[in-house]
Coordinates of C-alpha atoms in Angstrom, one line a residue:
Chain A
M1 CA -158.7 -36.0 128.7
K2 CA -156.7 -39.0 127.4
L3 CA -159.9 -40.5 126.0
F4 CA -160.7 -37.2 124.3
L5 CA -157.3 -37.0 122.7
L6 CA -157.5 -40.6 121.6
S7 CA -160.9 -40.0 120.1
F8 CA -159.7 -36.9 118.3
L9 CA -156.7 -38.7 116.9
L10 CA -158.9 -41.6 115.7
L11 CA -161.4 -39.2 114.1
F12 CA -158.5 -37.3 112.4
S13 CA -156.9 -40.4 111.1
M14 CA -160.3 -41.7 109.7
H15 CA -160.8 -38.4 107.8
S16 CA -157.2 -38.4 106.6
F17 CA -157.8 -41.8 104.9
A18 CA -160.9 -40.5 103.1
Y19 CA -160.5 -39.9 99.4
K20 CA -162.4 -37.3 97.4
Y21 CA -163.6 -37.8 93.9
E22 CA -164.2 -35.6 90.9
T23 CA -166.5 -36.8 88.1
V24 CA -164.7 -35.8 84.9
L25 CA -167.0 -37.4 82.4
D26 CA -170.5 -38.8 82.6
N27 CA -173.3 -40.2 80.4
L28 CA -170.8 -42.4 78.7
D29 CA -172.3 -45.1 76.5
D30 CA -171.1 -48.3 78.1
A31 CA -167.5 -47.2 78.1
W32 CA -165.2 -50.2 78.7
S33 CA -161.6 -49.1 78.6
F34 CA -159.5 -45.9 78.4
V35 CA -155.9 -44.9 78.0
F36 CA -154.1 -41.6 78.4
L37 CA -152.7 -39.9 75.3
N38 CA -151.3 -37.2 77.6
E39 CA -152.2 -35.9 81.0
D40 CA -155.1 -34.0 79.6
T41 CA -156.4 -36.2 76.9
I42 CA -157.8 -39.7 77.0
L43 CA -158.8 -42.2 74.3
F44 CA -161.7 -44.5 75.4
T45 CA -163.8 -47.2 73.9
E46 CA -167.5 -47.6 74.1
M47 CA -168.9 -51.1 73.7
P48 CA -171.4 -50.3 70.9
G49 CA -168.4 -49.7 68.7
K50 CA -167.2 -46.1 69.4
L51 CA -163.7 -44.8 70.0
K52 CA -163.5 -41.3 71.4
I53 CA -160.8 -38.7 72.2
V54 CA -161.7 -36.5 75.1
S55 CA -160.0 -33.5 76.6
L56 CA -160.4 -33.7 80.3
T57 CA -160.0 -29.9 80.6
N58 CA -162.6 -28.6 78.2
K59 CA -164.6 -31.9 77.9
S60 CA -164.5 -31.7 74.1
I61 CA -165.3 -35.1 72.5
I62 CA -164.1 -36.3 69.1
N63 CA -165.4 -39.5 67.6
V64 CA -162.6 -41.4 65.9
G65 CA -163.6 -42.7 62.5
N66 CA -163.0 -45.8 60.4
L67 CA -163.7 -48.3 63.2
P68 CA -164.4 -51.9 62.6
E69 CA -168.0 -53.2 62.8
V70 CA -168.4 -54.9 66.1
E71 CA -171.1 -57.3 67.6
Y72 CA -172.5 -55.3 70.5
S73 CA -174.6 -57.7 72.5
G74 CA -174.2 -59.6 75.8
Q75 CA -170.6 -59.1 76.9
G76 CA -169.3 -58.3 73.5
G77 CA -168.5 -55.1 71.7
L78 CA -165.5 -52.8 71.3
S79 CA -163.4 -53.6 74.3
E80 CA -159.9 -52.7 75.1
V81 CA -157.6 -50.0 73.6
I82 CA -153.9 -49.6 74.3
L83 CA -151.1 -47.6 72.9
D84 CA -148.1 -49.0 71.1
P85 CA -145.0 -48.5 73.3
D86 CA -143.6 -46.3 70.5
F87 CA -146.9 -44.4 70.1
D88 CA -145.1 -41.0 70.2
S89 CA -143.4 -41.8 67.0
N90 CA -145.7 -44.2 65.2
N91 CA -149.2 -43.2 66.5
K92 CA -150.1 -46.8 66.7
I93 CA -152.9 -48.2 68.8
Y94 CA -154.4 -51.7 69.3
I95 CA -158.1 -52.5 69.9
S96 CA -159.8 -55.7 70.9
Y97 CA -163.4 -56.4 70.0
S98 CA -165.9 -59.1 69.3
A99 CA -167.4 -59.4 65.8
K100 CA -169.2 -61.9 63.7
K101 CA -167.2 -64.0 61.3
D102 CA -168.9 -63.9 57.9
N103 CA -172.1 -62.9 59.6
K104 CA -172.3 -66.1 61.5
K105 CA -170.6 -66.9 64.8
I106 CA -168.8 -64.4 67.0
T107 CA -165.2 -64.3 67.9
L108 CA -162.5 -62.1 69.4
Y109 CA -160.4 -59.9 67.2
L110 CA -157.3 -57.7 67.8
S111 CA -156.6 -54.9 65.3
S112 CA -153.8 -52.4 65.0
A113 CA -154.1 -49.0 63.4
E114 CA -152.5 -45.6 63.3
L115 CA -154.5 -42.8 65.0
K116 CA -154.2 -39.9 62.5
N117 CA -156.5 -36.9 62.1
N118 CA -159.1 -38.5 64.4
E119 CA -159.3 -41.6 62.2
L120 CA -157.9 -45.1 62.3
V121 CA -155.6 -45.4 59.3
N122 CA -154.0 -48.6 58.0
R123 CA -156.3 -50.6 60.3
K124 CA -155.7 -54.3 60.0
V125 CA -156.6 -57.4 61.9
I126 CA -153.5 -58.9 63.5
F127 CA -155.3 -61.7 65.4
E128 CA -158.6 -63.6 65.0
A129 CA -159.4 -66.0 67.8
N130 CA -160.1 -69.6 66.9
A131 CA -162.9 -69.4 69.4
Y132 CA -166.2 -69.1 67.5
R133 CA -169.4 -69.0 69.5
R134 CA -173.1 -68.2 69.3
S135 CA -173.2 -66.2 72.5
P136 CA -171.0 -63.1 73.2
A137 CA -170.0 -64.2 76.6
H138 CA -166.6 -64.4 78.3
M139 CA -164.5 -62.7 75.6
G140 CA -161.6 -61.8 77.9
A141 CA -160.2 -59.1 75.5
K142 CA -157.5 -57.6 77.7
I143 CA -154.2 -56.5 76.1
A144 CA -150.8 -55.9 77.5
F145 CA -147.3 -55.5 76.2
L146 CA -144.4 -57.5 77.5
N147 CA -141.1 -55.8 78.0
D148 CA -139.8 -57.4 74.8
G149 CA -142.4 -55.6 72.8
T150 CA -144.6 -58.6 72.1
L151 CA -148.4 -58.5 72.8
L152 CA -150.4 -60.5 75.2
L153 CA -154.2 -60.9 74.7
T154 CA -156.7 -62.7 76.9
S155 CA -159.3 -64.9 75.2
G156 CA -162.0 -66.1 77.5
D157 CA -163.7 -69.5 77.6
G158 CA -166.9 -68.5 75.9
Y159 CA -168.9 -69.8 78.8
D160 CA -170.5 -72.7 76.9
H161 CA -167.1 -73.9 75.7
R162 CA -165.3 -74.0 79.0
E163 CA -164.0 -77.6 78.5
K164 CA -162.0 -76.3 75.5
A165 CA -159.9 -74.3 77.8
Q166 CA -158.0 -77.5 78.6
R167 CA -157.2 -78.2 74.9
L168 CA -154.5 -76.5 72.9
D169 CA -156.2 -76.6 69.5
N170 CA -158.3 -73.5 70.1
H171 CA -158.3 -70.1 71.7
F172 CA -161.0 -70.6 74.4
G173 CA -159.6 -69.8 77.8
K174 CA -156.1 -68.9 76.6
I175 CA -153.6 -66.1 76.9
I176 CA -152.2 -65.4 73.5
R177 CA -148.7 -64.0 72.7
I178 CA -148.0 -62.4 69.3
N179 CA -145.7 -59.9 67.7
R180 CA -147.1 -56.4 66.9
D181 CA -147.6 -57.3 63.3
G182 CA -149.6 -60.5 64.3
S183 CA -146.8 -62.9 63.5
I184 CA -145.9 -65.6 66.1
P185 CA -142.8 -65.1 68.3
Q186 CA -140.4 -68.0 67.7
D187 CA -139.9 -68.4 71.4
N188 CA -143.6 -69.1 72.2
P189 CA -143.9 -72.1 74.5
F190 CA -146.0 -74.3 72.1
I191 CA -144.3 -73.2 68.8
S192 CA -142.9 -76.8 68.3
D193 CA -146.1 -78.6 69.3
P194 CA -147.9 -79.8 66.2
N195 CA -151.1 -80.3 68.2
A196 CA -151.2 -76.8 69.7
L197 CA -151.8 -73.4 68.3
S198 CA -148.4 -71.7 68.3
D199 CA -149.7 -68.4 69.5
I200 CA -150.9 -69.8 72.9
Y201 CA -148.9 -68.6 75.9
S202 CA -150.9 -70.2 78.7
Y203 CA -154.2 -72.0 79.0
G204 CA -156.8 -73.2 81.4
H205 CA -158.3 -69.8 82.0
R206 CA -161.9 -68.6 82.3
N207 CA -162.7 -64.9 81.7
M208 CA -159.6 -62.8 82.2
Q209 CA -160.2 -59.1 82.5
G210 CA -157.1 -58.0 84.3
L211 CA -153.6 -58.2 82.8
V212 CA -150.6 -56.4 84.1
V213 CA -146.9 -56.7 83.2
T214 CA -144.7 -55.1 85.8
S215 CA -141.5 -53.3 85.0
S216 CA -139.5 -56.4 86.1
G217 CA -141.4 -58.4 83.5
L218 CA -143.7 -60.4 85.8
I219 CA -147.2 -61.0 84.4
F220 CA -150.2 -60.9 86.7
E221 CA -153.7 -61.7 85.6
H222 CA -157.1 -62.0 87.2
E223 CA -160.1 -63.8 86.0
H224 CA -163.7 -64.1 86.9
G225 CA -164.6 -67.4 88.5
P226 CA -168.1 -68.9 88.3
K227 CA -170.1 -68.5 91.6
G228 CA -167.1 -68.0 93.8
G229 CA -163.6 -68.6 92.7
D230 CA -162.4 -65.4 91.1
E231 CA -158.6 -65.7 90.9
L232 CA -155.4 -63.7 90.8
N233 CA -152.6 -65.5 89.0
I234 CA -149.0 -65.0 88.1
I235 CA -148.6 -66.1 84.4
K236 CA -145.7 -68.1 83.1
P237 CA -145.4 -69.6 79.7
S238 CA -146.9 -73.0 78.8
L239 CA -148.6 -73.4 82.2
N240 CA -152.1 -74.8 82.7
Y241 CA -154.2 -72.7 85.1
G242 CA -156.7 -75.5 85.6
W243 CA -160.1 -74.2 84.5
P244 CA -162.5 -75.9 84.6
A245 CA -160.8 -79.1 85.9
I246 CA -160.0 -77.4 89.2
T247 CA -161.9 -74.4 90.6
Y248 CA -162.9 -72.8 93.8
G249 CA -166.4 -72.0 92.6
I250 CA -169.6 -73.7 91.5
D251 CA -171.8 -73.1 88.5
Y252 CA -174.4 -70.3 88.6
S253 CA -177.0 -73.0 88.4
G254 CA -175.7 -74.5 91.6
A255 CA -174.2 -77.5 89.7
V256 CA -170.7 -78.7 90.5
I257 CA -168.2 -77.7 87.9
S258 CA -165.4 -79.7 89.5
P259 CA -165.1 -81.2 92.9
F260 CA -161.4 -80.6 92.7
T261 CA -159.5 -77.5 93.7
E262 CA -156.0 -78.7 92.9
K263 CA -154.1 -81.2 90.7
E264 CA -150.5 -81.7 89.9
G265 CA -149.6 -80.0 86.7
M266 CA -152.2 -77.3 87.2
E267 CA -151.4 -74.0 88.7
Q268 CA -152.9 -72.6 91.9
P269 CA -153.9 -69.0 92.1
L270 CA -152.0 -66.5 94.2
F271 CA -155.3 -65.4 95.6
Y272 CA -158.9 -66.4 95.2
W273 CA -162.2 -64.8 96.3
I274 CA -165.2 -66.6 97.7
P275 CA -167.8 -65.1 97.3
S276 CA -167.0 -63.6 94.0
I277 CA -166.0 -59.9 93.7
A278 CA -166.1 -60.0 89.8
P279 CA -162.7 -58.4 89.2
S280 CA -162.8 -56.2 86.1
D281 CA -159.4 -54.5 85.6
M282 CA -156.1 -54.1 87.3
I283 CA -153.1 -51.8 87.5
F284 CA -149.9 -52.0 89.3
Y285 CA -149.4 -48.5 90.8
E286 CA -145.7 -47.4 90.8
K287 CA -146.0 -43.7 91.0
D288 CA -145.8 -41.3 93.9
L289 CA -149.1 -39.3 94.1
Y290 CA -150.7 -41.8 96.4
P291 CA -147.8 -43.0 98.6
E292 CA -150.0 -45.4 100.5
L293 CA -150.8 -47.2 97.2
K294 CA -147.4 -47.4 95.8
N295 CA -146.2 -50.9 94.7
N296 CA -149.7 -52.3 95.1
F297 CA -152.1 -54.0 92.7
L298 CA -155.3 -52.1 92.4
I299 CA -158.2 -54.2 91.2
T300 CA -161.6 -52.8 90.3
A301 CA -164.6 -55.0 91.1
L302 CA -168.1 -55.2 89.7
V303 CA -169.9 -57.1 92.5
S304 CA -168.1 -55.8 95.6
K305 CA -168.2 -52.3 94.1
D306 CA -164.8 -51.3 95.3
V307 CA -161.1 -51.4 94.4
K308 CA -159.1 -54.1 96.1
Q309 CA -155.6 -53.0 97.1
I310 CA -153.2 -56.0 97.2
N311 CA -149.6 -55.5 98.3
K312 CA -147.2 -57.0 95.9
N313 CA -145.0 -58.4 98.6
D314 CA -147.7 -60.1 100.6
L315 CA -150.4 -61.0 98.1
K316 CA -152.8 -62.1 100.8
I317 CA -153.3 -58.7 102.3
Q318 CA -156.1 -56.8 100.7
K319 CA -157.9 -53.6 101.5
S320 CA -161.1 -52.2 100.1
L321 CA -160.8 -48.8 98.6
F322 CA -163.3 -46.3 97.1
S323 CA -166.3 -48.3 98.2
D324 CA -168.1 -45.0 98.9
L325 CA -168.5 -44.6 95.2
N326 CA -171.1 -47.4 95.5
S327 CA -170.9 -48.3 91.9
R328 CA -169.9 -51.3 89.8
L329 CA -166.3 -50.4 88.8
R330 CA -165.1 -51.4 85.3
N331 CA -161.7 -50.0 84.6
I332 CA -158.8 -48.2 86.4
Q333 CA -155.8 -46.4 85.0
D334 CA -153.2 -44.0 86.3
S335 CA -152.4 -40.8 84.3
P336 CA -148.8 -39.9 83.2
K337 CA -148.5 -37.8 86.4
G338 CA -149.9 -40.6 88.5
Y339 CA -153.6 -39.6 89.2
I340 CA -155.9 -42.5 89.5
Y341 CA -159.0 -42.6 87.3
I342 CA -161.8 -45.1 87.6
L343 CA -164.5 -46.0 85.1
T344 CA -167.8 -47.2 86.4
D345 CA -169.7 -49.9 84.7
G346 CA -172.7 -50.0 82.5
S347 CA -174.7 -47.6 80.4
N348 CA -174.5 -43.9 81.4
N349 CA -171.3 -44.7 83.1
K350 CA -168.8 -42.2 84.5
L351 CA -165.1 -41.5 84.6
I352 CA -164.0 -40.5 88.1
K353 CA -160.7 -38.9 89.2
V354 CA -159.5 -39.9 92.7
I355 CA -158.1 -36.9 94.5
P356 CA -155.1 -37.8 96.5
K357 CA -155.2 -37.3 100.3
Chain B
M1 CA -208.9 -85.7 96.7
N2 CA -209.8 -86.3 93.1
T3 CA -209.2 -82.7 92.3
A4 CA -206.2 -82.3 94.5
K5 CA -204.3 -85.2 92.9
Y6 CA -203.7 -83.3 89.7
P7 CA -201.5 -80.5 91.1
F8 CA -199.7 -83.0 93.4
A9 CA -199.2 -85.2 90.4
V10 CA -197.5 -82.3 88.6
L11 CA -195.3 -81.7 91.6
S12 CA -194.4 -85.3 92.0
A13 CA -193.8 -85.9 88.2
S14 CA -191.6 -82.8 88.2
L15 CA -189.5 -84.1 91.1
F16 CA -189.2 -87.4 89.3
T17 CA -188.0 -85.7 86.2
V18 CA -185.5 -83.7 88.2
M19 CA -184.1 -87.0 89.5
L20 CA -183.7 -88.1 85.9
I21 CA -182.2 -84.8 84.5
T22 CA -179.7 -83.8 87.0
P23 CA -177.5 -86.9 86.6
I24 CA -177.2 -86.2 82.9
S25 CA -175.1 -83.0 83.6
S26 CA -173.3 -84.7 86.6
I27 CA -172.3 -87.8 84.7
S28 CA -171.3 -85.9 81.5
N29 CA -169.1 -83.7 83.7
L30 CA -167.6 -86.7 85.5
I31 CA -166.8 -88.4 82.2
W32 CA -165.0 -85.3 81.0
L33 CA -163.1 -84.9 84.3
N34 CA -162.1 -88.5 84.0
S35 CA -160.8 -87.9 80.5
L36 CA -158.3 -85.5 82.1
N37 CA -157.1 -88.2 84.5
M38 CA -158.7 -86.5 87.5
S39 CA -159.2 -88.9 90.4
I40 CA -162.8 -89.8 89.9
G41 CA -163.8 -92.4 92.5
I42 CA -167.1 -93.5 94.1
F43 CA -166.9 -90.8 96.9
T44 CA -166.2 -88.0 94.4
S45 CA -169.0 -89.2 92.0
L46 CA -171.5 -89.4 94.8
E47 CA -170.5 -85.9 95.9
V48 CA -171.1 -84.5 92.5
L49 CA -174.3 -86.4 91.9
L50 CA -175.9 -85.5 95.2
F51 CA -174.8 -81.9 95.2
D52 CA -176.1 -81.4 91.7
F53 CA -179.4 -83.1 92.6
Q54 CA -179.8 -80.8 95.6
R55 CA -178.6 -77.5 94.3
L56 CA -179.1 -77.6 90.6
G57 CA -182.2 -79.8 91.2
I58 CA -184.0 -77.1 93.2
L59 CA -183.6 -74.6 90.4
L60 CA -184.7 -77.1 87.8
Y61 CA -187.6 -78.2 90.0
G62 CA -189.2 -74.7 89.9
I63 CA -188.7 -74.5 86.1
I64 CA -190.1 -77.9 85.4
I65 CA -193.2 -77.5 87.6
I66 CA -194.2 -74.5 85.5
A67 CA -193.4 -76.2 82.2
F68 CA -195.3 -79.4 83.2
G69 CA -198.2 -77.5 84.6
I70 CA -198.7 -75.8 81.2
A71 CA -197.9 -78.8 79.1
F72 CA -200.2 -81.3 80.9
S73 CA -203.0 -78.8 80.9
I74 CA -202.7 -78.5 77.2
A75 CA -202.5 -82.2 76.8
S76 CA -205.5 -82.7 78.9
F77 CA -207.5 -80.2 76.7
L78 CA -206.3 -81.8 73.5
S79 CA -207.2 -85.3 74.7
N80 CA -210.8 -84.4 74.2
Y81 CA -210.3 -83.8 70.5
I82 CA -207.4 -86.0 69.5
N83 CA -207.7 -89.8 69.1
F84 CA -204.4 -90.7 70.6
S85 CA -203.3 -92.7 73.6
I86 CA -203.6 -90.4 76.5
K87 CA -200.6 -91.8 78.3
Y88 CA -198.4 -91.1 75.4
L89 CA -200.0 -87.7 74.9
Y90 CA -198.9 -86.8 78.4
A91 CA -195.5 -88.3 77.8
L92 CA -195.0 -86.3 74.6
A93 CA -196.2 -83.2 76.5
G94 CA -193.5 -83.8 79.1
A95 CA -190.8 -84.1 76.4
C96 CA -192.0 -81.0 74.7
A97 CA -192.2 -79.1 78.0
I98 CA -188.6 -79.9 78.7
G99 CA -187.4 -79.0 75.2
I100 CA -189.2 -75.7 75.2
A101 CA -188.1 -74.9 78.8
M102 CA -184.4 -75.6 77.8
Y103 CA -184.8 -73.5 74.7
L104 CA -186.2 -70.5 76.6
I105 CA -183.5 -70.8 79.2
V106 CA -180.9 -70.4 76.5
E107 CA -182.7 -67.5 74.8
L108 CA -183.0 -65.7 78.1
L109 CA -179.4 -66.1 79.0
F110 CA -177.8 -64.6 75.9
E111 CA -177.8 -68.0 74.1
S112 CA -175.7 -69.6 76.8
E113 CA -176.4 -73.2 77.9
L114 CA -176.9 -73.1 81.7
L115 CA -177.0 -76.9 81.9
G116 CA -173.7 -78.6 81.0
G117 CA -175.5 -81.8 80.1
Y118 CA -177.7 -80.1 77.5
R119 CA -174.8 -78.9 75.3
T120 CA -174.6 -81.9 73.0
I121 CA -177.2 -83.5 70.8
F122 CA -177.0 -86.7 72.8
G123 CA -177.5 -84.7 76.0
K124 CA -180.6 -82.9 74.5
I125 CA -182.1 -86.3 73.6
L126 CA -181.6 -87.6 77.1
H127 CA -183.3 -84.5 78.6
W128 CA -186.3 -84.9 76.2
L129 CA -186.5 -88.5 77.2
A130 CA -186.5 -87.6 80.9
G131 CA -189.4 -85.3 80.1
F132 CA -191.1 -88.1 78.3
F133 CA -190.9 -90.4 81.3
G134 CA -191.9 -87.5 83.5
G135 CA -195.1 -87.2 81.5
Y136 CA -195.7 -90.9 81.6
F137 CA -195.2 -90.9 85.4
Y138 CA -197.8 -88.0 85.6
Y139 CA -200.3 -90.1 83.7
F140 CA -199.6 -93.1 86.0
L141 CA -200.3 -90.9 89.1
I142 CA -203.5 -89.3 87.9
S143 CA -204.9 -92.6 86.6
K144 CA -205.2 -93.9 90.1
N145 CA -207.3 -92.9 93.0
Y146 CA -205.5 -91.7 96.1
N147 CA -206.2 -90.9 99.6
Y148 CA -204.5 -88.3 101.8
T149 CA -201.4 -90.4 102.1
F150 CA -200.2 -89.4 98.6
I151 CA -200.0 -85.8 99.7
I152 CA -198.3 -86.7 103.0
R153 CA -195.7 -88.7 101.1
Y154 CA -195.1 -86.0 98.6
L155 CA -194.7 -83.3 101.3
G156 CA -192.4 -85.7 103.3
V157 CA -190.2 -86.3 100.3
L158 CA -190.0 -82.6 99.6
Y159 CA -189.0 -82.0 103.3
A160 CA -186.3 -84.6 103.1
Y161 CA -185.0 -83.0 99.8
I162 CA -184.5 -79.7 101.6
I163 CA -182.7 -81.4 104.5
L164 CA -180.5 -83.2 102.1
G165 CA -178.7 -79.9 101.3
F166 CA -177.6 -79.6 104.9
V167 CA -176.6 -83.3 105.0
L168 CA -174.4 -83.0 101.9
N169 CA -172.7 -79.8 103.1
W170 CA -171.7 -81.4 106.4
I171 CA -170.5 -84.6 104.9
F172 CA -168.6 -83.2 101.8
T173 CA -167.8 -79.6 102.6
P174 CA -167.7 -79.4 106.4
E175 CA -165.6 -76.2 106.4
T176 CA -168.2 -74.3 104.4
A177 CA -171.0 -75.9 106.5
A178 CA -169.4 -74.9 109.7
A179 CA -168.8 -71.3 108.4
D180 CA -172.5 -71.1 107.7
F181 CA -173.0 -71.6 111.5
G182 CA -170.3 -69.1 112.5
F183 CA -167.6 -71.6 113.2
I184 CA -164.1 -71.3 111.6
L185 CA -163.3 -74.9 111.6
K186 CA -159.5 -74.5 111.2
E187 CA -159.3 -72.4 114.3
L188 CA -160.9 -75.0 116.5
S189 CA -158.9 -77.7 118.5
D190 CA -159.0 -81.2 117.1
N191 CA -161.5 -82.3 119.8
A192 CA -163.7 -79.3 119.1
Q193 CA -163.6 -80.0 115.4
N194 CA -164.5 -83.6 116.0
A195 CA -167.4 -82.7 118.3
L196 CA -168.8 -80.2 115.9
L197 CA -168.5 -82.4 112.8
R198 CA -170.0 -85.5 114.5
D199 CA -172.8 -83.8 116.3
F200 CA -174.0 -81.5 113.4
T201 CA -173.7 -84.2 110.8
S202 CA -175.6 -86.6 112.9
F203 CA -178.2 -84.0 113.6
F204 CA -179.0 -83.5 110.0
V205 CA -178.5 -87.1 108.8
A206 CA -180.9 -88.3 111.6
T207 CA -183.6 -85.8 110.7
F208 CA -183.2 -86.7 107.0
I209 CA -183.6 -90.4 107.8
F210 CA -186.6 -89.8 110.1
A211 CA -188.3 -87.9 107.3
L212 CA -187.7 -90.7 104.8
L213 CA -188.9 -93.3 107.3
G214 CA -192.0 -91.3 107.8
V215 CA -192.6 -91.3 104.1
F216 CA -192.2 -95.0 103.7
T217 CA -194.0 -96.2 106.9
L218 CA -196.5 -93.3 107.4
N219 CA -195.8 -93.8 111.1
P220 CA -196.3 -90.3 112.6
A221 CA -193.6 -91.0 115.2
W222 CA -190.9 -90.5 112.7
F223 CA -192.3 -87.1 111.5
F224 CA -192.8 -86.1 115.2
S225 CA -189.1 -87.0 115.9
A226 CA -187.8 -84.8 113.1
G227 CA -190.1 -82.0 114.0
I228 CA -189.3 -82.1 117.7
I229 CA -185.6 -81.8 117.0
Y230 CA -186.0 -78.6 114.9
L231 CA -188.5 -77.1 117.3
G232 CA -186.2 -77.9 120.1
A233 CA -183.4 -76.1 118.2
A234 CA -185.7 -73.1 117.8
I235 CA -186.5 -73.1 121.5
F236 CA -182.9 -73.3 122.7
N237 CA -181.9 -70.7 120.1
L238 CA -184.3 -68.3 121.7
I239 CA -183.1 -69.3 125.2
A240 CA -179.5 -68.6 124.0
I241 CA -180.5 -65.2 122.8
F242 CA -182.7 -64.0 125.6
I243 CA -181.3 -65.8 128.6
H244 CA -177.6 -66.4 127.8
G245 CA -177.2 -63.2 125.9
T246 CA -176.0 -64.4 122.5
E247 CA -176.5 -62.1 119.4
Y248 CA -180.0 -62.1 118.0
N249 CA -180.5 -64.1 114.8
H250 CA -183.3 -65.1 112.5
I251 CA -182.4 -68.7 112.3
Y252 CA -185.1 -69.7 114.7
I253 CA -187.7 -68.9 112.1
G254 CA -186.3 -71.5 109.7
E255 CA -186.0 -73.9 112.7
I256 CA -189.6 -73.4 113.5
L257 CA -190.7 -74.0 109.9
L258 CA -188.6 -77.1 109.7
G259 CA -190.1 -78.3 112.9
L260 CA -193.7 -77.5 112.2
W261 CA -193.6 -79.0 108.7
P262 CA -193.1 -82.7 109.7
I263 CA -195.2 -82.2 112.9
S264 CA -198.1 -81.0 110.7
L265 CA -197.8 -84.2 108.6
A266 CA -197.7 -86.3 111.7
L267 CA -200.8 -84.6 113.1
I268 CA -202.7 -85.1 109.8
I269 CA -201.9 -88.8 109.9
L270 CA -203.1 -89.1 113.5
I271 CA -206.3 -87.2 112.7
K272 CA -207.1 -89.2 109.6
K273 CA -206.4 -92.5 111.4
N274 CA -208.8 -91.5 114.2

């Protein structure tokens, strides 16, 4: 009898942890990022260079006009979109994308524009990365606002240019901090350094695709490692995060990138993954719809095809969520009411709503 | 043997070229790390060079075999019509093979340079030179007559090259090496860690040395010694599974292959000598 009761309780508890899913959009064209305009409406980017407004209720799709020309190849294209903190009054959005400079080499751009009548109005480039490359790889391209209203943008190491992540005269492997109009904040850490670009906030990064600023102002970032060595970092101004001088991974070819995993003056990650999970996006969930997930980092992963739940207080604990989706996961957001939405990766990808338990 | 020497010459020349190419990336990387005041010493340098030779080298080996096979075939055909020194024709073919292979790798990988050492003009020239010497070495090999010992030596070197991977893991990254065998090193007592590290490292270093001694001396006893150790591991693996009740694994298949390989070489030597 006791065994029966125990089995029943175990079975019940297993089912009570199971999430259900609802596919709200499918057949997307390599959608990369999305943001909620309101509970019912999202704005999302598609890498080939499209920005769309979608009603989640009636599934109507509007193509936003006056977009910049992007270089859609490899890992490049129209990437991230975020809303200005004062979007309700100024209708301003920010988009990151890769494009060719004068039809030659590719770099990362950040533009601001007003979203009016389904068009981008007063669109202007507020940042152009000094990170020109032939191959559209490791762009970074994640954007976040600090609590003081300045912008952070991740600029990846360009794969072939990884050594430049250790130099301050370029934007490879850097987190950038600028004002919303593209000007440089006067309290940037390298503002007085004549040998450094004054918009650099931190350096020594690889390909950063997760960037979160908590309500208390802490900045968390995750980045792809090579073969092994994906990292979760807490970002502080002026610090060197070590890539590629220190790393927990090896090159895809099998070659050693660095035999060192630590050095004084270079920051250690809070957490690293071996083998790689390929972390692609991150949120810090602070709402109440999923009480078991509150105050946790939720990190989507391409290779492990799940969402890693990491407790903010003990960063070493992680659980695997939503692995039954069995898809490479690209992006994760929570709606104004707190529902979690996940974007799968690749062409014909989907937007999936996670139904709370 | 006259016919067989050509493919084995390609395989040998490719391995020789790998030995020239992999240090280019390793050394350029070490130079850069040193410029950042990282602690680059002899041990660290050896670690990088050997790991690159084993891990990057195996990948390159496959690519270069194909590239050389095509290039030397074309050079051989052209030698019938071109009045040019045949040894330099093969050397140039080797250089071209490397250049074209590196170009194709970049094109296939969204214009990304997989090899760190190939990113500069100087690095590219060094790679082409390595191919040049590889082609020259190929000519050197095919211009002589060989007996079966050439094939034995090549297969013995290839065997040692594979074992080298295990050797390097146990010497430089013992925690990872132990994890591959199901041990969590940090959870073992000091005595247990010591026993594991000394016995496993010795196991692989010894068989590596036996293989090399077999290559140099062609004494079949050395190949037998290496083979017996791995076949013994396979036998006791199966005993552990079926008699002592450990979980079934497929490692014994690799152990049997690593055992039969040198034993086959030893048997061929014995048969040929008799």
